[in-house]
Amino acid sequence: MFWELIATLSAGLGAAGIALLLRALTLKKLPNWIIPVFAGAGMLGFQIYSEYNWFDHQRSLLPPGVEVVRTAKESSGWRPWSYLYPQTMRFIAADVKNAAANQKNADLVLVDLYFFERRMSARRVPQVIHCQQHARADFTAELEIPAPGATVAAGWHKLAADDRLLQLLCQSKAD
């Protein structure tokens, strides 16, 4: 966040420099107020640019085998342009490459999910995915691992059959 502040200030100074150059080229016929207007527009423009490119940049930094499974686009009143083009402010990625099948129940897969949010640190949450019953649960000491063929207990959350997480982790089991 510190470097983003430095980049925003640099964009403002650069835009103010362009305004000064324009004033010099027009022999100071442009009004003085053009300098702070350009500085503000430069900083605002950079912030809008970085908001819209944050997701693509973060996704490019993910290591091989970590796949994006869900995104959240948002609009807000203080960013009126986001109503026309909603911004991706959060996403979830799964470490598919290092996912492990359970030894006692082959329908269960342990996977790390990473939760990314703009201007926040990423969080890792281990999850257990039940491929046959399309459910997921937090991997904790209290989690009861169901026997093969048994239904899942309370604490498991249903997933849609076309959920991207199920598709990535359970596709080899369906074949």
N, CA, C and O of each residue as an XYZ file, in Angstrom:
700
protein
N       0.822     -1.185      0.000
C       0.000      0.000      0.000
C       0.877      1.264      0.000
O       0.508      2.289     -0.575
N       2.032      1.171      0.650
C       2.952      2.306      0.664
C       3.393      2.652     -0.754
O       3.423      3.823     -1.132
N       3.738      1.618     -1.547
C       4.207      1.867     -2.909
C       3.091      2.404     -3.788
O       3.344      3.163     -4.724
N       1.873      2.021     -3.496
C       0.745      2.555     -4.263
C       0.570      4.048     -3.964
O       0.251      4.828     -4.862
N       0.778      4.441     -2.715
C       0.717      5.860     -2.353
C       1.806      6.644     -3.079
O       1.552      7.728     -3.604
N       3.005      6.101     -3.108
C       4.111      6.761     -3.815
C       3.791      6.883     -5.309
O       4.038      7.924     -5.917
N       3.240      5.810     -5.897
C       2.890      5.844     -7.323
C       1.781      6.857     -7.597
O       1.806      7.539     -8.622
N       0.808      6.962     -6.688
C      -0.280      7.930     -6.862
C       0.255      9.351     -6.811
O      -0.114     10.189     -7.635
N       1.127      9.625     -5.843
C       1.731     10.962     -5.755
C       2.581     11.264     -6.987
O       2.581     12.391     -7.480
N       3.297     10.271     -7.478
C       4.112     10.457     -8.688
C       3.237     10.758     -9.902
O       3.587     11.595    -10.735
N       2.101     10.074     -9.997
C       1.180     10.345    -11.110
C       0.652     11.771    -11.024
O       0.515     12.447    -12.044
N       0.355     12.230     -9.811
C      -0.108     13.609     -9.637
C       0.958     14.620    -10.000
O       0.678     15.619    -10.664
N       2.193     14.358     -9.561
C       3.294     15.270     -9.909
C       3.558     15.274    -11.408
O       3.821     16.325    -11.992
N       3.489     14.104    -12.030
C       3.701     14.034    -13.475
C       2.639     14.795    -14.251
O       2.947     15.505    -15.208
N       1.375     14.642    -13.831
C       0.288     15.360    -14.504
C       0.415     16.865    -14.271
O       0.144     17.654    -15.177
N       0.826     17.271    -13.058
C       1.050     18.698    -12.786
C       2.184     19.225    -13.661
O       2.124     20.360    -14.133
N       3.208     18.418    -13.879
C       4.311     18.812    -14.763
C       3.841     19.009    -16.193
O       4.304     19.918    -16.881
N       2.926     18.164    -16.642
C       2.361     18.337    -17.991
C       1.603     19.654    -18.076
O       1.696     20.370    -19.073
N       0.841     19.973    -17.011
C       0.112     21.238    -17.000
C       1.073     22.432    -17.023
O       0.826     23.418    -17.716
N       2.167     22.338    -16.263
C       3.167     23.416    -16.297
C       3.771     23.574    -17.685
O       3.990     24.691    -18.154
N       4.040     22.443    -18.341
C       4.584     22.491    -19.701
C       3.579     23.128    -20.664
O       3.958     23.935    -21.513
N       2.302     22.767    -20.536
C       1.274     23.373    -21.386
C       1.173     24.874    -21.154
O       1.006     25.645    -22.099
N       1.275     25.287    -19.890
C       1.246     26.721    -19.595
C       2.445     27.428    -20.230
O       2.317     28.534    -20.756
N       3.608     26.779    -20.174
C       4.809     27.395    -20.754
C       4.695     27.476    -22.274
O       5.103     28.468    -22.877
N       4.139     26.433    -22.891
C       4.000     26.422    -24.358
C       2.985     27.453    -24.842
O       3.101     27.965    -25.955
N       2.001     27.756    -24.019
C       0.981     28.753    -24.414
C       1.326     30.148    -23.884
O       0.483     31.045    -23.879
N       2.571     30.317    -23.441
C       3.041     31.605    -22.906
C       2.153     32.092    -21.766
O       1.799     33.268    -21.691
N       1.800     31.150    -20.871
C       1.022     31.388    -19.650
C      -0.374     31.922    -19.923
O      -0.937     32.652    -19.107
N      -0.934     31.555    -21.079
C      -2.307     31.944    -21.370
C      -3.317     31.012    -20.692
O      -4.469     31.390    -20.481
N      -2.882     29.796    -20.352
C      -3.750     28.901    -19.593
C      -3.782     29.370    -18.139
O      -2.774     29.864    -17.633
N      -4.919     29.225    -17.462
C      -5.018     29.712    -16.079
C      -4.190     28.856    -15.106
O      -3.860     27.705    -15.394
N      -3.869     29.440    -13.970
C      -3.077     28.751    -12.942
C      -3.795     27.519    -12.385
O      -3.145     26.540    -12.019
N      -5.113     27.558    -12.318
C      -5.856     26.456    -11.693
C      -5.743     25.155    -12.483
O      -6.149     24.103    -11.991
N      -5.202     25.207    -13.692
C      -5.056     23.982    -14.489
C      -4.032     23.030    -13.856
O      -4.109     21.818    -14.061
N      -3.089     23.560    -13.098
C      -2.044     22.726    -12.493
C      -2.634     21.789    -11.433
O      -2.430     20.579    -11.536
N      -3.355     22.286    -10.421
C      -3.940     21.338     -9.454
C      -5.021     20.448    -10.060
O      -5.212     19.319     -9.608
N      -5.728     20.937    -11.071
C      -6.735     20.095    -11.734
C      -6.054     18.913    -12.423
O      -6.522     17.780    -12.306
N      -4.968     19.160    -13.131
C      -4.223     18.075    -13.771
C      -3.650     17.117    -12.719
O      -3.677     15.900    -12.906
N      -3.132     17.667    -11.613
C      -2.567     16.818    -10.559
C      -3.655     15.905     -9.986
O      -3.435     14.704     -9.830
N      -4.813     16.462     -9.675
C      -5.914     15.657     -9.138
C      -6.398     14.628    -10.137
O      -6.662     13.481     -9.775
N      -6.517     15.031    -11.400
C      -6.968     14.088    -12.439
C      -5.948     12.970    -12.629
O      -6.326     11.821    -12.859
N      -4.666     13.292    -12.537
C      -3.625     12.270    -12.671
C      -3.685     11.260    -11.544
O      -3.566     10.057    -11.776
N      -3.872     11.749    -10.299
C      -3.960     10.829     -9.157
C      -5.229      9.982     -9.222
O      -5.191      8.778     -8.967
N      -6.346     10.611     -9.563
C      -7.598      9.867     -9.685
C      -7.514      8.841    -10.812
O      -7.967      7.706    -10.661
N      -6.941      9.237    -11.926
C      -6.782      8.308    -13.052
C      -5.920      7.114    -12.699
O      -6.234      5.986    -13.079
N      -4.830      7.353    -11.970
C      -3.974      6.237    -11.565
C      -4.715      5.304    -10.618
O      -4.606      4.085    -10.748
N      -5.464      5.851     -9.673
C      -6.208      5.016     -8.734
C      -7.244      4.153     -9.460
O      -7.402      2.973     -9.147
N      -7.938      4.736    -10.416
C      -8.919      3.966    -11.192
C      -8.209      2.867    -11.973
O      -8.670      1.726    -12.003
N      -7.103      3.203    -12.597
C      -6.319      2.219    -13.345
C      -5.883      1.069    -12.442
O      -6.031     -0.095    -12.812
N      -5.347      1.383    -11.258
C      -4.852      0.327    -10.379
C      -5.985     -0.513     -9.806
O      -5.802     -1.708     -9.576
N      -7.161      0.086     -9.570
C      -8.308     -0.689     -9.087
C      -8.733     -1.734    -10.123
O      -9.015     -2.881     -9.775
N      -8.776     -1.338    -11.376
C      -9.229     -2.249    -12.419
C      -8.184     -3.282    -12.806
O      -8.543     -4.346    -13.310
N      -6.922     -3.009    -12.591
C      -5.871     -3.957    -12.972
C      -5.363     -4.808    -11.819
O      -4.510     -5.672    -12.019
N      -5.876     -4.575    -10.610
C      -5.428     -5.322     -9.444
C      -5.648     -6.831     -9.612
O      -4.737     -7.619     -9.357
N      -6.832     -7.231    -10.034
C      -7.133     -8.662    -10.156
C      -6.220     -9.344    -11.170
O      -5.653    -10.397    -10.875
N      -6.069     -8.769    -12.345
C      -5.210     -9.378    -13.367
C      -3.760     -9.465    -12.892
O      -3.066    -10.444    -13.165
N      -3.313     -8.435    -12.181
C      -1.947     -8.461    -11.660
C      -1.787     -9.558    -10.613
O      -0.815    -10.312    -10.656
N      -2.727     -9.659     -9.670
C      -2.644    -10.692     -8.627
C      -2.716    -12.086     -9.232
O      -1.982    -12.985     -8.822
N      -3.599    -12.264    -10.204
C      -3.730    -13.569    -10.853
C      -2.442    -13.953    -11.566
O      -2.079    -15.129    -11.590
N      -1.752    -12.992    -12.142
C      -0.486    -13.297    -12.833
C       0.616    -13.708    -11.851
O       1.584    -14.354    -12.250
N       0.479    -13.343    -10.581
C       1.482    -13.690     -9.576
C       1.249    -15.059     -8.946
O       2.112    -15.555     -8.221
N       0.096    -15.679     -9.210
C      -0.195    -16.988     -8.628
C       0.753    -18.030     -9.213
O       1.024    -18.017    -10.414
N       1.257    -18.934     -8.372
C       2.149    -19.978     -8.891
C       1.387    -20.991     -9.739
O       0.163    -21.077     -9.639
N       2.083    -21.753    -10.566
C       1.412    -22.792    -11.357
C       0.700    -23.781    -10.438
O       1.236    -24.169     -9.400
N      -0.499    -24.182    -10.819
C      -1.265    -25.125    -10.016
C      -2.247    -24.466     -9.073
O      -3.068    -25.151     -8.461
N      -2.183    -23.142     -8.940
C      -3.157    -22.407     -8.131
C      -4.121    -21.737     -9.099
O      -3.728    -20.896     -9.908
N      -5.394    -22.126     -9.004
C      -6.414    -21.672     -9.955
C      -7.458    -20.800     -9.270
O      -7.846    -21.060     -8.131
N      -7.907    -19.767     -9.971
C      -8.984    -18.914     -9.463
C     -10.297    -19.679     -9.579
O     -10.639    -20.173    -10.653
N     -11.032    -19.776     -8.471
C     -12.297    -20.516     -8.477
C     -13.513    -19.604     -8.356
O     -14.618    -20.000     -8.729
N     -13.329    -18.397     -7.845
C     -14.467    -17.491     -7.702
C     -13.964    -16.061     -7.618
O     -12.912    -15.795     -7.036
N     -14.729    -15.134     -8.207
C     -14.418    -13.708     -8.129
C     -15.647    -12.965     -7.610
O     -16.774    -13.447     -7.729
N     -15.418    -11.805     -7.042
C     -16.506    -10.952     -6.556
C     -16.328     -9.564     -7.145
O     -15.349     -8.872     -6.863
N     -17.287     -9.171     -7.965
C     -17.259     -7.834     -8.561
C     -18.143     -6.923     -7.727
O     -19.194     -7.337     -7.238
N     -17.706     -5.673     -7.568
C     -18.424     -4.728     -6.727
C     -18.598     -3.394     -7.427
O     -17.805     -3.003     -8.283
N     -19.661     -2.712     -7.033
C     -19.913     -1.338     -7.442
C     -20.178     -0.543     -6.165
O     -20.674     -1.092     -5.182
N     -19.850      0.735     -6.180
C     -20.115      1.557     -4.999
C     -20.361      3.001     -5.410
O     -19.951      3.444     -6.483
N     -21.035      3.716     -4.533
C     -21.417      5.097     -4.804
C     -20.245      6.049     -4.918
O     -20.312      7.009     -5.686
N     -19.163      5.811     -4.171
C     -18.017      6.715     -4.245
C     -17.137      6.417     -5.457
O     -16.168      7.129     -5.720
N     -17.484      5.360     -6.192
C     -16.830      5.066     -7.471
C     -17.935      4.913     -8.514
O     -18.241      3.791     -8.919
N     -18.530      6.001     -8.951
C     -19.699      5.896     -9.835
C     -19.421      5.155    -11.150
O     -20.336      4.556    -11.717
N     -18.199      5.184    -11.634
C     -17.854      4.470    -12.860
C     -17.965      2.957    -12.672
O     -18.081      2.218    -13.649
N     -17.930      2.497    -11.427
C     -18.011      1.053    -11.184
C     -19.411      0.501    -11.428
O     -19.586     -0.716    -11.495
N     -20.411      1.370    -11.560
C     -21.742      0.882    -11.933
C     -21.776      0.480    -13.408
O     -22.523     -0.421    -13.790
N     -20.980      1.137    -14.224
C     -20.881      0.757    -15.637
C     -19.975     -0.453    -15.814
O     -20.289     -1.365    -16.579
N     -18.852     -0.457    -15.105
C     -17.876     -1.539    -15.181
C     -17.505     -1.962    -13.755
O     -16.566     -1.414    -13.178
N     -18.225     -2.923    -13.185
C     -17.916     -3.352    -11.806
C     -16.474     -3.838    -11.696
O     -15.910     -4.391    -12.640
N     -15.891     -3.613    -10.509
C     -14.496     -3.956    -10.270
C     -14.400     -5.267     -9.490
O     -15.200     -5.522     -8.589
N     -13.421     -6.090     -9.843
C     -13.147     -7.302     -9.071
C     -12.319     -6.878     -7.862
O     -11.162     -6.476     -7.992
N     -12.934     -6.976     -6.681
C     -12.275     -6.544     -5.453
C     -11.845     -7.710     -4.566
O     -11.044     -7.532     -3.648
N     -12.384     -8.918     -4.844
C     -12.037    -10.106     -4.065
C     -12.049    -11.302     -4.994
O     -12.770    -11.326     -5.992
N     -11.236    -12.301     -4.651
C     -11.305    -13.566     -5.363
C     -10.770    -14.682     -4.498
O     -10.046    -14.450     -3.530
N     -11.143    -15.911     -4.865
C     -10.696    -17.106     -4.159
C      -9.917    -17.956     -5.137
O     -10.342    -18.167     -6.273
N      -8.764    -18.448     -4.685
C      -7.942    -19.338     -5.506
C      -7.710    -20.637     -4.743
O      -7.586    -20.635     -3.518
N      -7.652    -21.745     -5.477
C      -7.439    -23.060     -4.875
C      -6.096    -23.616     -5.329
O      -5.725    -23.500     -6.496
N      -5.375    -24.220     -4.394
C      -4.099    -24.852     -4.698
C      -4.373    -26.274     -5.196
O      -4.215    -27.247     -4.459
N      -4.778    -26.369     -6.438
C      -5.184    -27.637     -7.036
C      -4.002    -28.595     -7.151
O      -4.157    -29.804     -6.975
N      -2.840    -28.061     -7.443
C      -1.649    -28.900     -7.651
C      -1.288    -29.694     -6.388
O      -0.844    -30.838     -6.483
N      -1.476    -29.097     -5.221
C      -1.106    -29.748     -3.971
C      -2.292    -30.338     -3.219
O      -2.159    -30.705     -2.052
N      -3.450    -30.432     -3.871
C      -4.621    -31.038     -3.236
C      -4.352    -32.527     -3.016
O      -3.686    -33.178     -3.821
N      -4.884    -33.052     -1.907
C      -4.613    -34.453     -1.559
C      -5.912    -35.197     -1.287
O      -6.793    -34.690     -0.592
N      -6.027    -36.402     -1.839
C      -7.192    -37.249     -1.582
C      -7.059    -37.879     -0.202
O      -5.952    -38.165      0.255
N      -8.189    -38.092      0.456
C      -8.210    -38.719      1.772
C      -7.946    -40.210      1.621
O      -8.438    -40.836      0.682
N      -7.169    -40.786      2.543
C      -6.822    -42.206      2.444
C      -7.978    -43.103      2.866
O      -8.087    -44.225      2.372
N      -8.847    -42.640      3.770
C      -9.956    -43.459      4.249
C     -11.196    -43.345      3.373
O     -11.986    -44.284      3.288
N     -11.371    -42.188      2.717
C     -12.528    -41.961      1.860
C     -12.037    -41.262      0.601
O     -11.692    -40.081      0.639
N     -12.004    -41.975     -0.496
C     -11.450    -41.441     -1.748
C     -12.300    -40.313     -2.338
O     -11.845    -39.610     -3.240
N     -13.538    -40.127     -1.837
C     -14.387    -39.043     -2.330
C     -14.019    -37.693     -1.723
O     -14.541    -36.663     -2.151
N     -13.141    -37.685     -0.746
C     -12.758    -36.453     -0.058
C     -11.398    -35.965     -0.545
O     -10.467    -36.744     -0.744
N     -11.316    -34.653     -0.729
C     -10.071    -34.021     -1.171
C      -9.777    -32.854     -0.236
O     -10.649    -32.031      0.041
N      -8.545    -32.793      0.245
C      -8.088    -31.675      1.081
C      -7.393    -30.665      0.180
O      -6.495    -31.016     -0.586
N      -7.814    -29.418      0.277
C      -7.254    -28.369     -0.575
C      -7.129    -27.080      0.236
O      -7.931    -26.815      1.132
N      -6.122    -26.292     -0.090
C      -5.970    -24.970      0.520
C      -6.642    -23.949     -0.381
O      -6.362    -23.881     -1.578
N      -7.531    -23.158      0.203
C      -8.139    -22.034     -0.506
C      -7.465    -20.762     -0.029
O      -7.187    -20.601      1.160
N      -7.205    -19.865     -0.958
C      -6.598    -18.584     -0.637
C      -7.612    -17.492     -0.954
O      -8.139    -17.417     -2.064
N      -7.877    -16.646      0.038
C      -8.828    -15.555     -0.105
C      -8.043    -14.256     -0.273
O      -7.290    -13.851      0.613
N      -8.229    -13.617     -1.413
C      -7.557    -12.361     -1.726
C      -8.582    -11.244     -1.725
O      -9.692    -11.400     -2.234
N      -8.197    -10.113     -1.146
C      -9.058     -8.933     -1.151
C      -8.177     -7.711     -1.370
O      -7.060     -7.636     -0.859
N      -8.691     -6.766     -2.128
C      -7.944     -5.545     -2.447
C      -7.499     -4.873     -1.159
O      -8.299     -4.680     -0.244
N      -6.238     -4.521     -1.090
C      -5.613     -3.822      0.035
C      -5.601     -4.617      1.338
O      -5.484     -4.039      2.418
N      -5.721     -5.933      1.240
C      -5.664     -6.797      2.422
C      -4.649     -7.911      2.147
O      -4.315     -8.193      0.997
N      -4.173     -8.531      3.210
C      -3.280     -9.682      3.054
C      -4.108    -10.912      2.704
O      -5.260    -11.035      3.122
N      -3.521    -11.810      1.944
C      -4.211    -13.049      1.571
C      -4.351    -13.946      2.797
O      -3.490    -13.956      3.677
N      -5.455    -14.701      2.841
C      -5.684    -15.654      3.932
C      -5.761    -17.052      3.347
O      -6.348    -17.253      2.284
N      -5.165    -18.025      4.042
C      -5.217    -19.427      3.630
C      -6.191    -20.150      4.548
O      -6.114    -20.044      5.772
N      -7.122    -20.899      3.922
C      -8.110    -21.659      4.685
C      -8.143    -23.082      4.125
O      -8.562    -23.278      2.983
N      -7.707    -24.090      4.909
C      -7.792    -25.477      4.437
C      -9.256    -25.934      4.391
O     -10.026    -25.686      5.319
N      -9.616    -26.598      3.306
C     -10.984    -27.065      3.093
C     -10.970    -28.540      2.714
O     -10.021    -29.037      2.107
N     -12.050    -29.228      3.088
C     -12.262    -30.605      2.652
C     -13.439    -30.565      1.685
O     -14.495    -30.015      1.997
N     -13.246    -31.149      0.517
C     -14.276    -31.181     -0.520
C     -14.765    -32.614     -0.669
O     -13.966    -33.539     -0.818
N     -16.089    -32.795     -0.629
C     -16.690    -34.122     -0.845
C     -17.194    -34.141     -2.289
O     -18.186    -33.492     -2.620
N     -16.498    -34.892     -3.138
C     -16.799    -34.891     -4.565
C     -18.167    -35.506     -4.886
O     -18.876    -34.995     -5.753
N     -18.544    -36.571     -4.217
C     -19.808    -37.249     -4.525
C     -21.018    -36.460     -4.045
O     -22.038    -36.413     -4.733
N     -20.915    -35.839     -2.873
C     -22.068    -35.149     -2.302
C     -22.031    -33.638     -2.528
O     -22.866    -32.910     -1.990
N     -21.079    -33.169     -3.312
C     -20.968    -31.751     -3.668
C     -21.058    -30.870     -2.428
O     -21.950    -30.029     -2.312
N     -20.125    -31.073     -1.508
C     -20.115    -30.307     -0.269
C     -18.682    -29.961      0.104
O     -17.728    -30.578     -0.370
N     -18.556    -28.955      0.968
C     -17.244    -28.555      1.475
C     -17.366    -28.253      2.960
O     -18.449    -27.938      3.454
N     -16.241    -28.353      3.669
C     -16.194    -28.031      5.091
C     -14.811    -27.511      5.432
O     -13.823    -27.864      4.787
N     -14.751    -26.664      6.457
C     -13.459    -26.201      6.961
C     -12.734    -27.387      7.581
O     -13.334    -28.184      8.301
N     -11.452    -27.498      7.300
C     -10.654    -28.580      7.872
C     -10.218    -28.162      9.270
O      -9.323    -27.332      9.434
N     -10.866    -28.750     10.274
C     -10.549    -28.472     11.677
C     -10.429    -29.796     12.414
O     -10.724    -30.857     11.864
N      -9.993    -29.720     13.660
C      -9.868    -30.924     14.485
C     -11.238    -31.516     14.801
O     -11.348    -32.717     15.047
N     -12.277    -30.691     14.796
C     -13.625    -31.156     15.119
C     -14.358    -31.765     13.913
O     -15.435    -32.338     14.077
N     -13.802    -31.651     12.734
C     -14.480    -32.152     11.535
C     -14.561    -33.673     11.553
O     -13.553    -34.357     11.733
N     -15.756    -34.188     11.366
C     -15.954    -35.637     11.285
C     -15.859    -36.052      9.829
O     -16.625    -35.583      8.988
N     -14.918    -36.931      9.538
C     -14.735    -37.432      8.178
C     -15.763    -38.543      7.959
O     -15.735    -39.550      8.666
N     -16.664    -38.379      6.996
C     -17.665    -39.419      6.767
C     -17.053    -40.674      6.146
O     -16.088    -40.604      5.384
N     -17.628    -41.802      6.485
C     -17.190    -43.069      5.883
C     -17.635    -43.089      4.419
O     -18.567    -42.377      4.047
N     -16.976    -43.898      3.588
C     -17.390    -43.988      2.179
C     -18.872    -44.374      2.077
O     -19.314    -45.345      2.692
N     -19.628    -43.602      1.295
C     -21.047    -43.861      1.089
C     -21.954    -43.208      2.120
O     -23.164    -43.152      1.900
N     -21.427    -42.712      3.233
C     -22.239    -42.070      4.270
C     -22.530    -40.621      3.873
O     -21.774    -40.002      3.125
N     -23.634    -40.103      4.385
C     -23.972    -38.706      4.104
C     -23.170    -37.792      5.022
O     -22.747    -38.193      6.106
N     -22.973    -36.577      4.577
C     -22.202    -35.615      5.365
C     -23.054    -35.087      6.505
O     -24.274    -34.980      6.386
N     -22.402    -34.759      7.608
C     -23.088    -34.254      8.796
C     -23.273    -32.745      8.699
O     -22.933    -32.122      7.693
N     -23.817    -32.178      9.760
C     -23.956    -30.725      9.833
C     -22.560    -30.099      9.812
O     -21.583    -30.731     10.211
N     -22.479    -28.886      9.355
C     -21.186    -28.217      9.243
C     -20.613    -28.272      7.839
O     -19.651    -27.568      7.530
N     -21.192    -29.095      6.996
C     -20.785    -29.153      5.593
C     -21.692    -28.218      4.804
O     -22.889    -28.120      5.075
N     -21.116    -27.541      3.835
C     -21.862    -26.590      3.008
C     -22.005    -27.164      1.605
O     -21.029    -27.614      1.004
N     -23.219    -27.143      1.095
C     -23.484    -27.674     -0.245
C     -22.850    -26.781     -1.314
O     -22.783    -25.561     -1.165
N     -22.393    -27.404     -2.377
C     -21.850    -26.704     -3.536
C     -22.702    -27.054     -4.748
O     -23.249    -28.154     -4.835
N     -22.811    -26.131     -5.665
C     -23.529    -26.408     -6.908
C     -22.748    -27.448     -7.717
O     -21.521    -27.510     -7.642
N     -23.463    -28.252     -8.482
C     -22.815    -29.308     -9.269
C     -21.822    -28.737    -10.287
O     -20.867    -29.413    -10.669
N     -22.048    -27.498    -10.722
C     -21.151    -26.884    -11.707
C     -20.131    -25.936    -11.056
O     -19.511    -25.124    -11.743
N     -19.963    -26.041     -9.743
C     -19.005    -25.195     -9.039
C     -17.589    -25.429     -9.580
O     -17.176    -26.573     -9.774
N     -16.861    -24.358     -9.816
C     -15.508    -24.456    -10.406
C     -14.566    -25.262     -9.506
O     -13.707    -25.987    -10.008
N     -14.714    -25.145     -8.200
C     -13.874    -25.894     -7.269
C     -14.100    -27.392     -7.435
O     -13.140    -28.163     -7.459
N     -15.346    -27.809     -7.547
C     -15.654    -29.225     -7.779
C     -15.097    -29.690     -9.120
O     -14.540    -30.782     -9.227
N     -15.250    -28.859    -10.129
C     -14.761    -29.231    -11.457
C     -13.245    -29.437    -11.461
O     -12.748    -30.379    -12.078
N     -12.519    -28.566    -10.779
C     -11.060    -28.688    -10.766
C     -10.565    -29.864     -9.949
O      -9.611    -30.537    -10.341
N     -11.209    -30.122     -8.807
C     -10.713    -31.164     -7.916
C     -11.280    -32.541     -8.188
O     -10.618    -33.541     -7.910
N     -12.481    -32.620     -8.721
C     -13.172    -33.893     -8.831
C     -13.333    -34.380    -10.244
O     -13.972    -35.412    -10.452
N     -12.787    -33.693    -11.234
C     -12.989    -34.103    -12.621
C     -12.383    -35.480    -12.921
O     -12.941    -36.238    -13.715
N     -11.260    -35.805    -12.301
C     -10.646    -37.106    -12.578
C     -11.461    -38.238    -11.962
O     -11.417    -39.366    -12.455
N     -12.206    -37.954    -10.889
C     -13.034    -38.973    -10.254
C     -14.279    -39.267    -11.092
O     -14.810    -40.377    -11.062
N     -14.743    -38.249    -11.848
C     -15.950    -38.421    -12.651
C     -15.664    -39.210    -13.932
O     -16.565    -39.831    -14.496
N     -14.422    -39.185    -14.382
C     -14.090    -39.881    -15.642
C     -14.063    -41.383    -15.483
O     -13.801    -42.101    -16.448
